[in-house]
PDB file of C-alpha atoms in Angstrom:
ATOM      1  CA  GLY A   1      80.888 132.050  95.697  1.00 45.00           C
ATOM      2  CA  GLY A   2      84.107 131.700  93.692  1.00 47.00           C
ATOM      3  CA  ASP A   3      83.768 135.326  92.473  1.00 53.00           C
ATOM      4  CA  GLU A   4      84.580 136.589  95.978  1.00 64.00           C
ATOM      5  CA  TYR A   5      88.139 135.274  95.745  1.00 58.00           C
ATOM      6  CA  PRO A   6      90.851 136.347  93.296  1.00 66.00           C
ATOM      7  CA  PRO A   7      91.812 133.744  90.643  1.00 70.00           C
ATOM      8  CA  GLN A   8      95.300 133.454  92.124  1.00 69.00           C
ATOM      9  CA  ALA A   9      93.917 132.469  95.528  1.00 67.00           C
ATOM     10  CA  ILE A  10      91.646 129.862  93.935  1.00 65.00           C
ATOM     11  CA  ALA A  11      94.598 128.437  91.997  1.00 64.00           C
ATOM     12  CA  TRP A  12      96.702 128.195  95.171  1.00 69.00           C
ATOM     13  CA  GLY A  13      93.798 126.531  96.969  1.00 68.00           C
ATOM     14  CA  ARG A  14      93.482 123.905  94.257  1.00 69.00           C
ATOM     15  CA  LEU A  15      97.236 123.342  94.289  1.00 67.00           C
ATOM     16  CA  THR A  16      97.143 122.839  98.052  1.00 74.00           C
ATOM     17  CA  MET A  17      94.345 120.287  97.764  1.00 71.00           C
ATOM     18  CA  GLN A  18      96.270 118.430  95.069  1.00 69.00           C
ATOM     19  CA  GLY A  19      99.244 118.315  97.428  1.00 72.00           C
ATOM     20  CA  VAL A  20      97.056 116.941 100.227  1.00 76.00           C
ATOM     21  CA  ASN A  21      95.579 114.305  97.905  1.00 71.00           C
ATOM     22  CA  THR A  22      99.051 113.254  96.762  1.00 72.00           C
ATOM     23  CA  ALA A  23     100.237 113.027 100.375  1.00 77.00           C
ATOM     24  CA  LEU A  24      97.251 110.813 101.246  1.00 79.00           C
ATOM     25  CA  ARG A  25      98.074 108.623  98.251  1.00 76.00           C
ATOM     26  CA  PHE A  26     101.630 108.057  99.448  1.00 76.00           C
ATOM     27  CA  LEU A  27     100.392 107.494 102.997  1.00 83.00           C
ATOM     28  CA  CYS A  28      98.118 104.683 101.788  1.00 82.00           C
ATOM     29  CA  LEU A  29     100.894 103.068  99.746  1.00 81.00           C
ATOM     30  CA  GLN A  30     103.520 103.268 102.470  1.00 84.00           C
ATOM     31  CA  GLY A  31     100.976 102.454 105.177  1.00 87.00           C
ATOM     32  CA  ALA A  32     100.250  99.055 103.607  1.00 89.00           C
ATOM     33  CA  VAL A  33     103.913  98.031 103.821  1.00 89.00           C
ATOM     34  CA  MET A  34     104.354  99.507 107.304  1.00 90.00           C
ATOM     35  CA  ALA A  35     101.259  97.676 108.556  1.00 92.00           C
ATOM     36  CA  ALA A  36     102.665  94.415 107.163  1.00 91.00           C
ATOM     37  CA  THR A  37     105.909  95.022 109.058  1.00 91.00           C
ATOM     38  CA  VAL A  38     104.109  95.750 112.327  1.00 92.00           C
ATOM     39  CA  ILE A  39     102.014  92.577 112.069  1.00 93.00           C
ATOM     40  CA  ALA A  40     105.018  90.459 111.000  1.00 92.00           C
ATOM     41  CA  SER A  41     106.900  91.607 114.108  1.00 90.00           C
ATOM     42  CA  ARG A  42     104.340  89.707 116.188  1.00 90.00           C
ATOM     43  CA  MET A  43     104.866  86.416 114.318  1.00 91.00           C
ATOM     44  CA  GLY A  44     108.319  85.620 115.632  1.00 90.00           C
ATOM     45  CA  GLU A  45     111.895  86.398 114.668  1.00 91.00           C
ATOM     46  CA  GLY A  46     111.960  84.053 111.678  1.00 93.00           C
ATOM     47  CA  VAL A  47     108.900  85.570 110.016  1.00 93.00           C
ATOM     48  CA  LEU A  48     110.111  89.083 110.833  1.00 93.00           C
ATOM     49  CA  ALA A  49     113.445  88.384 109.112  1.00 93.00           C
ATOM     50  CA  ALA A  50     111.600  86.916 106.122  1.00 95.00           C
ATOM     51  CA  ASN A  51     109.335  89.967 105.958  1.00 94.00           C
ATOM     52  CA  HIS A  52     112.437  92.150 106.035  1.00 94.00           C
ATOM     53  CA  VAL A  53     113.642  90.513 102.806  1.00 95.00           C
ATOM     54  CA  VAL A  54     110.238  90.707 101.110  1.00 95.00           C
ATOM     55  CA  THR A  55     109.895  94.391 102.023  1.00 94.00           C
ATOM     56  CA  LEU A  56     113.386  95.249 100.775  1.00 93.00           C
ATOM     57  CA  VAL A  57     112.783  93.495  97.444  1.00 94.00           C
ATOM     58  CA  TRP A  58     109.400  95.214  97.087  1.00 91.00           C
ATOM     59  CA  MET A  59     110.901  98.626  97.787  1.00 87.00           C
ATOM     60  CA  ALA A  60     113.976  98.010  95.608  1.00 87.00           C
ATOM     61  CA  ALA A  61     111.765  97.203  92.621  1.00 85.00           C
ATOM     62  CA  CYS A  62     109.826 100.464  92.959  1.00 79.00           C
ATOM     63  CA  PRO A  63     112.480 102.810  91.450  1.00 76.00           C
ATOM     64  CA  PHE A  64     112.645 100.669  88.309  1.00 76.00           C
ATOM     65  CA  ILE A  65     108.873 100.503  88.045  1.00 74.00           C
ATOM     66  CA  ASP A  66     108.506 104.208  88.901  1.00 70.00           C
ATOM     67  CA  GLY A  67     110.806 105.014  85.991  1.00 70.00           C
ATOM     68  CA  VAL A  68     108.070 103.850  83.650  1.00 66.00           C
ATOM     69  CA  SER A  69     105.435 105.918  85.447  1.00 64.00           C
ATOM     70  CA  LEU A  70     107.652 109.013  85.351  1.00 66.00           C
ATOM     71  CA  VAL A  71     107.699 108.694  81.572  1.00 67.00           C
ATOM     72  CA  ALA A  72     103.941 108.176  81.515  1.00 62.00           C
ATOM     73  CA  ALA A  73     103.015 111.411  83.283  1.00 62.00           C
ATOM     74  CA  PRO A  74     104.595 114.022  80.958  1.00 68.00           C
ATOM     75  CA  TRP A  75     103.743 112.023  77.852  1.00 66.00           C
ATOM     76  CA  ALA A  76     100.089 111.747  78.800  1.00 62.00           C
ATOM     77  CA  SER A  77     100.011 115.397  79.967  1.00 62.00           C
ATOM     78  CA  HIS A  78     101.344 116.591  76.626  1.00 67.00           C
ATOM     79  CA  ASN A  79      98.737 114.648  74.672  1.00 64.00           C
ATOM     80  CA  LEU A  80      95.965 115.860  76.961  1.00 60.00           C
ATOM     81  CA  ALA A  81      97.104 119.474  76.594  1.00 62.00           C
ATOM     82  CA  GLU A  82      97.245 119.198  72.811  1.00 65.00           C
ATOM     83  CA  ARG A  83      93.881 117.372  72.722  1.00 62.00           C
ATOM     84  CA  ARG A  84      95.281 114.768  70.354  1.00 57.00           C
ATOM     85  CA  HIS A  85      92.615 112.162  71.002  1.00 53.00           C
ATOM     86  CA  ALA A  86      93.905 109.602  68.525  1.00 58.00           C
ATOM     87  CA  SER A  87      97.425 110.113  69.823  1.00 62.00           C
ATOM     88  CA  LEU A  88      96.130 109.916  73.383  1.00 65.00           C
ATOM     89  CA  ARG A  89      94.645 106.481  72.801  1.00 68.00           C
ATOM     90  CA  ALA A  90      97.886 105.331  71.210  1.00 69.00           C
ATOM     91  CA  CYS A  91      99.759 106.846  74.146  1.00 71.00           C
ATOM     92  CA  PHE A  92      97.708 104.877  76.679  1.00 73.00           C
ATOM     93  CA  THR A  93      98.206 101.647  74.732  1.00 75.00           C
ATOM     94  CA  ALA A  94     101.955 102.157  74.417  1.00 75.00           C
ATOM     95  CA  LEU A  95     102.326 103.029  78.096  1.00 77.00           C
ATOM     96  CA  ALA A  96     100.274  99.999  79.133  1.00 80.00           C
ATOM     97  CA  VAL A  97     102.516  97.717  77.082  1.00 83.00           C
ATOM     98  CA  VAL A  98     105.697  99.289  78.448  1.00 81.00           C
ATOM     99  CA  GLY A  99     104.398  99.051  82.019  1.00 83.00           C
ATOM    100  CA  LEU A 100     103.441  95.409  81.508  1.00 88.00           C
ATOM    101  CA  LEU A 101     106.855  94.577  80.041  1.00 88.00           C
ATOM    102  CA  ALA A 102     108.641  96.358  82.893  1.00 87.00           C
ATOM    103  CA  GLY A 103     106.630  94.366  85.401  1.00 90.00           C
ATOM    104  CA  CYS A 104     107.351  91.083  83.614  1.00 93.00           C
ATOM    105  CA  VAL A 105     111.083  91.809  83.543  1.00 91.00           C
ATOM    106  CA  MET A 106     111.132  92.628  87.246  1.00 91.00           C
ATOM    107  CA  SER A 107     108.953  89.626  88.053  1.00 94.00           C
ATOM    108  CA  CYS A 108     111.308  87.236  86.249  1.00 95.00           C
ATOM    109  CA  ALA A 109     114.370  88.815  87.852  1.00 94.00           C
ATOM    110  CA  VAL A 110     112.928  88.489  91.360  1.00 94.00           C
ATOM    111  CA  TYR A 111     111.937  84.865  90.793  1.00 95.00           C
ATOM    112  CA  VAL A 112     115.146  83.707  89.068  1.00 95.00           C
ATOM    113  CA  PHE A 113     117.567  85.343  91.510  1.00 95.00           C
ATOM    114  CA  ARG A 114     115.680  84.297  94.657  1.00 94.00           C
ATOM    115  CA  ASP A 115     118.529  82.412  96.339  1.00 94.00           C
ATOM    116  CA  GLU A 116     121.123  85.056  95.499  1.00 94.00           C
ATOM    117  CA  VAL A 117     118.933  87.856  96.842  1.00 94.00           C
ATOM    118  CA  ILE A 118     118.149  86.014 100.086  1.00 94.00           C
ATOM    119  CA  MET A 119     121.782  85.146 100.760  1.00 94.00           C
ATOM    120  CA  PHE A 120     122.908  88.687  99.950  1.00 93.00           C
ATOM    121  CA  LEU A 121     120.388  90.297 102.293  1.00 92.00           C
ATOM    122  CA  LEU A 122     120.540  87.802 105.169  1.00 92.00           C
ATOM    123  CA  GLY A 123     123.853  86.008 104.842  1.00 91.00           C
ATOM    124  CA  PRO A 124     124.367  82.233 104.637  1.00 89.00           C
ATOM    125  CA  THR A 125     123.553  81.488 108.279  1.00 90.00           C
ATOM    126  CA  VAL A 126     120.229  83.316 108.645  1.00 90.00           C
ATOM    127  CA  GLY A 127     119.324  82.737 104.999  1.00 88.00           C
ATOM    128  CA  ALA A 128     119.500  78.970 105.501  1.00 90.00           C
ATOM    129  CA  ASP A 129     117.527  78.969 108.767  1.00 93.00           C
ATOM    130  CA  PRO A 130     114.315  76.934 108.207  1.00 93.00           C
ATOM    131  CA  ALA A 131     112.337  79.371 110.377  1.00 93.00           C
ATOM    132  CA  VAL A 132     113.252  82.130 107.900  1.00 94.00           C
ATOM    133  CA  ARG A 133     113.439  80.186 104.670  1.00 94.00           C
ATOM    134  CA  ALA A 134     110.069  78.429 104.957  1.00 94.00           C
ATOM    135  CA  PRO A 135     107.931  81.627 104.985  1.00 94.00           C
ATOM    136  CA  LEU A 136     110.176  83.153 102.318  1.00 95.00           C
ATOM    137  CA  ASP A 137     109.774  80.194  99.975  1.00 94.00           C
ATOM    138  CA  ALA A 138     106.001  80.239 100.531  1.00 94.00           C
ATOM    139  CA  THR A 139     105.780  83.961  99.707  1.00 95.00           C
ATOM    140  CA  TRP A 140     108.339  84.316  96.916  1.00 96.00           C
ATOM    141  CA  LEU A 141     106.135  83.356  93.974  1.00 96.00           C
ATOM    142  CA  LEU A 142     103.487  85.832  95.122  1.00 96.00           C
ATOM    143  CA  LEU A 143     106.145  88.534  95.496  1.00 95.00           C
ATOM    144  CA  SER A 144     107.343  87.860  91.951  1.00 95.00           C
ATOM    145  CA  VAL A 145     103.878  87.942  90.371  1.00 94.00           C
ATOM    146  CA  MET A 146     102.966  91.131  92.261  1.00 93.00           C
ATOM    147  CA  GLN A 147     105.608  93.035  90.298  1.00 92.00           C
ATOM    148  CA  VAL A 148     103.498  92.832  87.130  1.00 92.00           C
ATOM    149  CA  ALA A 149     100.363  94.284  88.736  1.00 90.00           C
ATOM    150  CA  ASN A 150     102.417  96.911  90.551  1.00 89.00           C
ATOM    151  CA  ALA A 151     104.092  98.107  87.344  1.00 88.00           C
ATOM    152  CA  VAL A 152     100.791  98.375  85.467  1.00 88.00           C
ATOM    153  CA  THR A 153      99.204 100.143  88.430  1.00 88.00           C
ATOM    154  CA  PHE A 154     101.925 102.776  88.738  1.00 84.00           C
ATOM    155  CA  THR A 155     101.791 103.425  84.989  1.00 84.00           C
ATOM    156  CA  TYR A 156      98.034 104.029  85.023  1.00 85.00           C
ATOM    157  CA  ASP A 157      98.276 106.036  88.248  1.00 82.00           C
ATOM    158  CA  SER A 158     100.604 108.410  86.434  1.00 78.00           C
ATOM    159  CA  ILE A 159      98.097 108.766  83.608  1.00 78.00           C
ATOM    160  CA  LEU A 160      95.428 109.695  86.159  1.00 81.00           C
ATOM    161  CA  LEU A 161      97.722 112.215  87.835  1.00 75.00           C
ATOM    162  CA  ALA A 162      98.680 113.640  84.445  1.00 73.00           C
ATOM    163  CA  SER A 163      95.002 114.371  83.831  1.00 73.00           C
ATOM    164  CA  SER A 164      94.718 115.956  87.323  1.00 74.00           C
ATOM    165  CA  GLN A 165      92.397 113.269  88.698  1.00 81.00           C
ATOM    166  CA  TYR A 166      93.788 113.671  92.203  1.00 79.00           C
ATOM    167  CA  ASP A 167      90.412 113.283  93.885  1.00 83.00           C
ATOM    168  CA  TYR A 168      89.772 109.951  92.197  1.00 86.00           C
ATOM    169  CA  SER A 169      93.258 108.663  93.082  1.00 84.00           C
ATOM    170  CA  ARG A 170      92.709 109.624  96.711  1.00 85.00           C
ATOM    171  CA  ASN A 171      89.210 108.187  96.917  1.00 88.00           C
ATOM    172  CA  HIS A 172      89.911 104.764  95.421  1.00 90.00           C
ATOM    173  CA  LEU A 173      93.047 104.333  97.549  1.00 91.00           C
ATOM    174  CA  LEU A 174      91.237 105.254 100.775  1.00 90.00           C
ATOM    175  CA  LEU A 175      88.230 103.105  99.889  1.00 93.00           C
ATOM    176  CA  GLY A 176      90.470 100.161  99.041  1.00 93.00           C
ATOM    177  CA  ALA A 177      92.352 100.533 102.314  1.00 92.00           C
ATOM    178  CA  VAL A 178      89.059 100.188 104.193  1.00 93.00           C
ATOM    179  CA  ILE A 179      87.239  97.481 102.230  1.00 95.00           C
ATOM    180  CA  VAL A 180      90.176  95.455 100.832  1.00 95.00           C
ATOM    181  CA  LEU A 181      93.460  95.992 102.681  1.00 94.00           C
ATOM    182  CA  ALA A 182      92.306  96.100 106.304  1.00 93.00           C
ATOM    183  CA  PRO A 183      89.997  93.019 106.203  1.00 94.00           C
ATOM    184  CA  SER A 184      92.391  90.888 104.140  1.00 94.00           C
ATOM    185  CA  MET A 185      95.345  91.872 106.318  1.00 92.00           C
ATOM    186  CA  TYR A 186      93.387  90.916 109.431  1.00 91.00           C
ATOM    187  CA  VAL A 187      92.453  87.537 107.962  1.00 92.00           C
ATOM    188  CA  GLY A 188      95.803  86.739 106.381  1.00 86.00           C
ATOM    189  CA  GLY A 189      98.127  88.292 108.914  1.00 82.00           C
ATOM    190  CA  VAL A 190      96.310  88.238 112.238  1.00 82.00           C
ATOM    191  CA  SER A 191      93.923  85.266 112.011  1.00 82.00           C
ATOM    192  CA  LEU A 192      96.045  82.924 109.861  1.00 83.00           C
ATOM    193  CA  GLY A 193      99.328  84.358 111.078  1.00 83.00           C
ATOM    194  CA  SER A 194     101.279  83.650 107.895  1.00 90.00           C
ATOM    195  CA  LEU A 195     103.643  85.798 105.858  1.00 94.00           C
ATOM    196  CA  VAL A 196     102.071  84.726 102.581  1.00 94.00           C
ATOM    197  CA  GLY A 197      98.659  85.673 103.967  1.00 93.00           C
ATOM    198  CA  LEU A 198     100.009  89.036 105.073  1.00 93.00           C
ATOM    199  CA  TRP A 199     101.486  89.842 101.679  1.00 95.00           C
ATOM    200  CA  GLY A 200      98.424  88.354 100.027  1.00 94.00           C
ATOM    201  CA  ALA A 201      96.596  91.316 101.569  1.00 94.00           C
ATOM    202  CA  VAL A 202      99.103  93.726 100.002  1.00 94.00           C
ATOM    203  CA  ALA A 203      98.625  91.886  96.695  1.00 94.00           C
ATOM    204  CA  ALA A 204      94.843  92.219  96.977  1.00 95.00           C
ATOM    205  CA  TYR A 205      95.222  95.958  97.600  1.00 94.00           C
ATOM    206  CA  THR A 206      97.528  96.235  94.584  1.00 93.00           C
ATOM    207  CA  GLY A 207      94.937  94.379  92.502  1.00 93.00           C
ATOM    208  CA  TRP A 208      92.242  96.796  93.668  1.00 94.00           C
ATOM    209  CA  ARG A 209      94.408  99.771  92.714  1.00 91.00           C
ATOM    210  CA  CYS A 210      95.160  98.226  89.330  1.00 91.00           C
ATOM    211  CA  ALA A 211      91.491  97.539  88.538  1.00 93.00           C
ATOM    212  CA  CYS A 212      90.410 101.042  89.600  1.00 92.00           C
ATOM    213  CA  SER A 213      93.139 102.815  87.619  1.00 89.00           C
ATOM    214  CA  VAL A 214      92.753 100.754  84.451  1.00 88.00           C
ATOM    215  CA  GLY A 215      88.970 100.995  84.606  1.00 88.00           C
ATOM    216  CA  ARG A 216      89.067 104.764  85.074  1.00 87.00           C
ATOM    217  CA  VAL A 217      91.316 105.297  82.071  1.00 82.00           C
ATOM    218  CA  HIS A 218      89.596 102.950  79.634  1.00 80.00           C
ATOM    219  CA  LEU A 219      85.962 103.131  80.729  1.00 78.00           C
ATOM    220  CA  THR A 220      85.543 106.902  81.209  1.00 71.00           C
TER     221      THR A 220
END
């Protein structure tokens, strides 16, 4: 039983497990993008170049969106520690609004500056190539809209981590990778062979993460 081990050893064991759970979380998040890149590399040079742009925009938006989640974690932790239940509910509402606004700002920026971003990343020659531009144009609206769900998801993920719900974060990410990401990526990326189908799978996984995180915070 737990009485056989000193409290310090138990604390270090829990800390180690939290580290493992966090590592698995990042592996799932990065694995989705890496899997998209691997599959896109089998669709031809044009689609691979288009995927390169989509991936760079997705990754470039993350620091801005993560800034909101970094604020969420200590704020939620403080309210949890102080057991300010009324303040905690207000905290969750405020963070949800801020996360939503951050996502909307990033979504609008990605959509409005589409041509400038493509030309900056690929140059005028490759950026105007129909083999590259066609899959980019088909995927760009989805990429823009995904920023909203991603921002909300990261905000609520931070609330879960602030309340030490590492097991839940790990479990819903791993489950989603199996029942949402893998099948949708096979259908959209392998069977249909389209960039928008491939990133539609990433969007579906993001939607799963968003629903699980929001539901956990507000329904439990």
